[in-house]
Amino acid sequence: MSRKLADVDSVRFALALGLAALAHPGLAGTANAAPQTITNGTQFRDTSGNVVHAHGGGVIKVGDDYYWFGENRATKYVDVYRSTDLKSWQFRNHVLTPSAHAELRSANIERPKVIYNSSTGQYVMWMHKENATDYGEARAAVATSSTVDGSYTYRGSFRPLGHMSRDITLFKDDDGAAYMISAARDRTPAAATTASSRGTAASASTWSAARPPTARP
């Protein structure tokens, strides 16, 4: 039986945004880094000695390398670092910057997560987007790239089914279905499942609720 999200009062939506069939040949099987010792309470620095800026981030494995995406809050960039052991991190690129699109010039991008779409050959980044003034937007945003650590093309932002979308993560099940899970302050549905393989559009066309929403106490 394939792994599923916990069977609680969750919501699953089918959408035509396309992260289905996301398996990457380099991600097949289980391959773990050797045990490492990391001292808590110390500042992470990259292999050049600079402070690591990858807040609110996520890690994916491509081949033998791990890639850590996260926020650079000083510059409002999304940065990526590469490692083979999950301890030593090499800075690779500012993969998304405010100059990439007019919508990002006055925006806050948070919680960037990346997953691979094998049907399109694209790496797809999902993130939480806000304006630079307050937290009134609560939108999901999408960007894509043909290489994991290359520059990402911003595709736009939206509110899934009109609901808030804040802190965000991604999950790919054994059957190839991909899920975007996000928080909503107004207790609206907080999970989504993808139904097609495009993975590039930033507008929903076939959303449908499958379960009642999760609500915080």
CSV table of C-alpha atoms in Angstrom, one decimal:
chain,number,residue,atom,x,y,z
A,1,MET,CA,0.0,0.0,0.0
A,2,SER,CA,1.4,3.4,-0.9
A,3,ARG,CA,2.1,5.9,1.8
A,4,LYS,CA,-0.6,8.5,2.3
A,5,LEU,CA,-1.0,11.6,4.3
A,6,ALA,CA,-2.3,10.9,7.8
A,7,ASP,CA,-6.0,10.0,7.5
A,8,VAL,CA,-7.3,12.9,9.6
A,9,ASP,CA,-9.8,15.6,8.7
A,10,SER,CA,-7.7,16.8,5.8
A,11,VAL,CA,-8.5,18.2,2.4
A,12,ARG,CA,-7.3,17.0,-0.9
A,13,PHE,CA,-7.9,19.0,-4.0
A,14,ALA,CA,-7.4,17.8,-7.6
A,15,LEU,CA,-5.9,20.6,-9.7
A,16,ALA,CA,-4.5,21.1,-13.1
A,17,LEU,CA,-1.2,22.6,-12.1
A,18,GLY,CA,0.8,19.5,-12.7
A,19,LEU,CA,3.3,18.0,-10.2
A,20,ALA,CA,2.1,14.4,-10.9
A,21,ALA,CA,4.6,11.8,-12.1
A,22,LEU,CA,7.4,13.7,-10.4
A,23,ALA,CA,9.8,10.8,-9.8
A,24,HIS,CA,13.4,11.6,-10.8
A,25,PRO,CA,15.7,8.7,-11.8
A,26,GLY,CA,18.4,10.1,-9.5
A,27,LEU,CA,15.9,10.0,-6.6
A,28,ALA,CA,15.0,6.3,-6.8
A,29,GLY,CA,15.7,4.1,-3.8
A,30,THR,CA,17.1,5.0,-0.5
A,31,ALA,CA,20.6,6.5,-0.3
A,32,ASN,CA,21.6,8.2,2.9
A,33,ALA,CA,24.5,10.4,3.8
A,34,ALA,CA,27.1,9.0,6.2
A,35,PRO,CA,26.6,10.0,9.9
A,36,GLN,CA,27.8,13.5,10.7
A,37,THR,CA,28.1,15.5,13.9
A,38,ILE,CA,26.6,18.9,13.9
A,39,THR,CA,26.9,21.2,16.9
A,40,ASN,CA,23.7,22.9,17.9
A,41,GLY,CA,23.6,26.6,18.6
A,42,THR,CA,26.3,27.5,16.1
A,43,GLN,CA,25.9,29.6,12.9
A,44,PHE,CA,25.8,27.6,9.7
A,45,ARG,CA,28.5,28.7,7.3
A,46,ASP,CA,29.1,27.6,3.7
A,47,THR,CA,32.3,26.1,2.4
A,48,SER,CA,33.5,29.7,1.7
A,49,GLY,CA,33.0,30.7,5.3
A,50,ASN,CA,29.9,32.9,4.6
A,51,VAL,CA,26.7,32.7,6.6
A,52,VAL,CA,24.2,30.3,5.1
A,53,HIS,CA,21.0,32.1,4.2
A,54,ALA,CA,18.4,29.4,3.6
A,55,HIS,CA,15.6,30.1,6.1
A,56,GLY,CA,12.3,28.3,6.0
A,57,GLY,CA,13.8,26.0,3.4
A,58,GLY,CA,13.7,22.4,2.2
A,59,VAL,CA,16.2,19.8,1.0
A,60,ILE,CA,15.9,17.5,-2.0
A,61,LYS,CA,18.4,14.9,-3.3
A,62,VAL,CA,19.4,14.8,-6.9
A,63,GLY,CA,21.9,12.0,-7.8
A,64,ASP,CA,24.5,12.0,-5.0
A,65,ASP,CA,24.0,15.6,-4.0
A,66,TYR,CA,21.6,17.3,-1.6
A,67,TYR,CA,20.2,20.8,-2.4
A,68,TRP,CA,19.0,23.1,0.3
A,69,PHE,CA,16.7,25.9,-0.8
A,70,GLY,CA,15.7,28.7,1.5
A,71,GLU,CA,15.0,32.4,2.0
A,72,ASN,CA,17.8,35.0,2.1
A,73,ARG,CA,15.8,37.5,4.2
A,74,ALA,CA,18.4,40.3,3.8
A,75,THR,CA,18.1,40.4,0.0
A,76,LYS,CA,14.7,38.7,-0.5
A,77,TYR,CA,16.4,36.1,-2.7
A,78,VAL,CA,15.8,32.4,-2.8
A,79,ASP,CA,19.2,30.8,-2.3
A,80,VAL,CA,20.4,27.2,-2.9
A,81,TYR,CA,23.3,25.3,-1.4
A,82,ARG,CA,24.7,21.9,-2.3
A,83,SER,CA,26.1,19.1,-0.1
A,84,THR,CA,27.1,15.5,-0.3
A,85,ASP,CA,27.0,14.9,3.5
A,86,LEU,CA,24.3,17.3,4.8
A,87,LYS,CA,27.0,19.0,6.9
A,88,SER,CA,29.2,21.0,4.5
A,89,TRP,CA,27.2,23.2,2.2
A,90,GLN,CA,28.5,25.0,-1.0
A,91,PHE,CA,26.6,28.1,-2.1
A,92,ARG,CA,25.3,27.5,-5.7
A,93,ASN,CA,23.0,30.3,-6.8
A,94,HIS,CA,20.5,33.0,-6.1
A,95,VAL,CA,17.8,31.0,-7.9
A,96,LEU,CA,15.0,33.5,-7.6
A,97,THR,CA,15.4,37.3,-7.1
A,98,PRO,CA,13.1,40.3,-7.0
A,99,SER,CA,14.3,41.2,-10.5
A,100,ALA,CA,12.9,38.0,-11.9
A,101,HIS,CA,9.4,39.4,-12.3
A,102,ALA,CA,7.5,42.6,-11.7
A,103,GLU,CA,5.3,40.9,-9.1
A,104,LEU,CA,8.4,40.1,-7.0
A,105,ARG,CA,9.8,43.7,-6.9
A,106,SER,CA,7.6,44.5,-3.8
A,107,ALA,CA,7.0,41.1,-2.3
A,108,ASN,CA,8.1,38.7,0.5
A,109,ILE,CA,8.8,35.1,-0.6
A,110,GLU,CA,8.8,32.5,2.1
A,111,ARG,CA,9.1,28.7,2.6
A,112,PRO,CA,10.4,27.8,-0.9
A,113,LYS,CA,10.2,24.1,-1.7
A,114,VAL,CA,11.3,22.3,-4.9
A,115,ILE,CA,10.2,19.0,-6.5
A,116,TYR,CA,11.0,17.5,-9.9
A,117,ASN,CA,8.5,16.9,-12.6
A,118,SER,CA,9.8,14.0,-14.8
A,119,SER,CA,7.1,14.5,-17.4
A,120,THR,CA,8.2,18.0,-18.2
A,121,GLY,CA,11.9,17.8,-17.2
A,122,GLN,CA,11.3,20.8,-14.9
A,123,TYR,CA,12.1,21.5,-11.3
A,124,VAL,CA,9.1,23.2,-9.8
A,125,MET,CA,9.3,25.6,-6.8
A,126,TRP,CA,6.3,26.3,-4.7
A,127,MET,CA,6.4,29.1,-2.1
A,128,HIS,CA,4.4,31.4,0.1
A,129,LYS,CA,4.1,34.9,-1.4
A,130,GLU,CA,3.1,38.1,0.5
A,131,ASN,CA,3.3,41.8,-0.4
A,132,ALA,CA,6.0,43.8,1.3
A,133,THR,CA,3.5,45.7,3.5
A,134,ASP,CA,1.5,43.1,5.5
A,135,TYR,CA,0.3,39.5,5.5
A,136,GLY,CA,-2.9,40.2,3.6
A,137,GLU,CA,-2.1,38.3,0.4
A,138,ALA,CA,-1.6,34.7,1.6
A,139,ARG,CA,-0.9,33.3,-1.9
A,140,ALA,CA,0.8,30.3,-3.3
A,141,ALA,CA,3.4,31.0,-6.0
A,142,VAL,CA,5.2,28.8,-8.6
A,143,ALA,CA,8.5,29.0,-10.4
A,144,THR,CA,10.3,26.5,-12.7
A,145,SER,CA,13.8,25.7,-13.9
A,146,SER,CA,15.3,23.0,-16.2
A,147,THR,CA,18.2,22.6,-13.7
A,148,VAL,CA,17.9,22.2,-10.0
A,149,ASP,CA,20.3,25.0,-9.1
A,150,GLY,CA,19.7,27.3,-12.1
A,151,SER,CA,17.7,30.5,-12.3
A,152,TYR,CA,14.0,29.8,-11.9
A,153,THR,CA,11.3,31.4,-14.1
A,154,TYR,CA,8.5,32.9,-12.0
A,155,ARG,CA,5.1,31.7,-13.2
A,156,GLY,CA,2.8,33.7,-10.9
A,157,SER,CA,0.8,33.4,-7.7
A,158,PHE,CA,-2.8,32.6,-6.7
A,159,ARG,CA,-5.1,31.5,-3.8
A,160,PRO,CA,-6.0,27.9,-4.3
A,161,LEU,CA,-9.8,27.8,-4.5
A,162,GLY,CA,-9.7,31.3,-3.1
A,163,HIS,CA,-8.3,30.0,0.2
A,164,MET,CA,-5.3,31.5,2.1
A,165,SER,CA,-2.0,29.7,1.5
A,166,ARG,CA,0.8,30.5,3.9
A,167,ASP,CA,3.5,28.2,5.4
A,168,ILE,CA,4.0,25.5,2.8
A,169,THR,CA,5.6,22.1,2.1
A,170,LEU,CA,5.5,19.4,-0.6
A,171,PHE,CA,5.0,15.7,-0.5
A,172,LYS,CA,5.3,13.0,-3.2
A,173,ASP,CA,3.5,9.7,-2.6
A,174,ASP,CA,4.7,6.3,-3.8
A,175,ASP,CA,2.1,6.3,-6.6
A,176,GLY,CA,3.6,9.5,-8.1
A,177,ALA,CA,0.9,11.8,-6.8
A,178,ALA,CA,2.3,15.1,-5.5
A,179,TYR,CA,0.8,17.2,-2.7
A,180,MET,CA,1.2,20.8,-1.7
A,181,ILE,CA,0.3,21.4,1.9
A,182,SER,CA,-0.1,24.9,3.3
A,183,ALA,CA,-1.4,26.7,6.4
A,184,ALA,CA,-4.4,29.0,6.4
A,185,ARG,CA,-5.1,31.4,9.2
A,186,ASP,CA,-8.8,31.3,8.5
A,187,ARG,CA,-9.0,27.5,9.0
A,188,THR,CA,-9.8,26.8,5.5
A,189,PRO,CA,-8.6,23.6,3.7
A,190,ALA,CA,-4.8,23.1,4.1
A,191,ALA,CA,-3.9,20.4,1.6
A,192,ALA,CA,-3.9,19.9,-2.2
A,193,THR,CA,-3.1,17.1,-4.6
A,194,THR,CA,-2.1,17.6,-8.2
A,195,ALA,CA,-3.8,15.8,-11.1
A,196,SER,CA,-1.9,16.6,-14.3
A,197,SER,CA,1.7,17.0,-15.4
A,198,ARG,CA,2.1,20.6,-16.5
A,199,GLY,CA,3.4,21.9,-13.3
A,200,THR,CA,4.0,25.4,-14.7
A,201,ALA,CA,0.7,27.3,-14.7
A,202,ALA,CA,-0.2,29.4,-11.7
A,203,SER,CA,-3.9,29.2,-12.0
A,204,ALA,CA,-6.3,26.4,-10.8
A,205,SER,CA,-8.8,25.0,-13.3
A,206,THR,CA,-10.0,21.7,-11.8
A,207,TRP,CA,-10.1,21.9,-8.0
A,208,SER,CA,-12.5,19.8,-6.1
A,209,ALA,CA,-12.7,19.1,-2.3
A,210,ALA,CA,-12.4,15.5,-1.3
A,211,ARG,CA,-12.5,15.7,2.5
A,212,PRO,CA,-13.5,18.2,5.2
A,213,PRO,CA,-10.8,20.7,6.1
A,214,THR,CA,-8.4,20.4,9.0
A,215,ALA,CA,-9.0,22.9,11.7
A,216,ARG,CA,-6.8,23.9,14.6
A,217,PRO,CA,-8.3,23.8,18.1
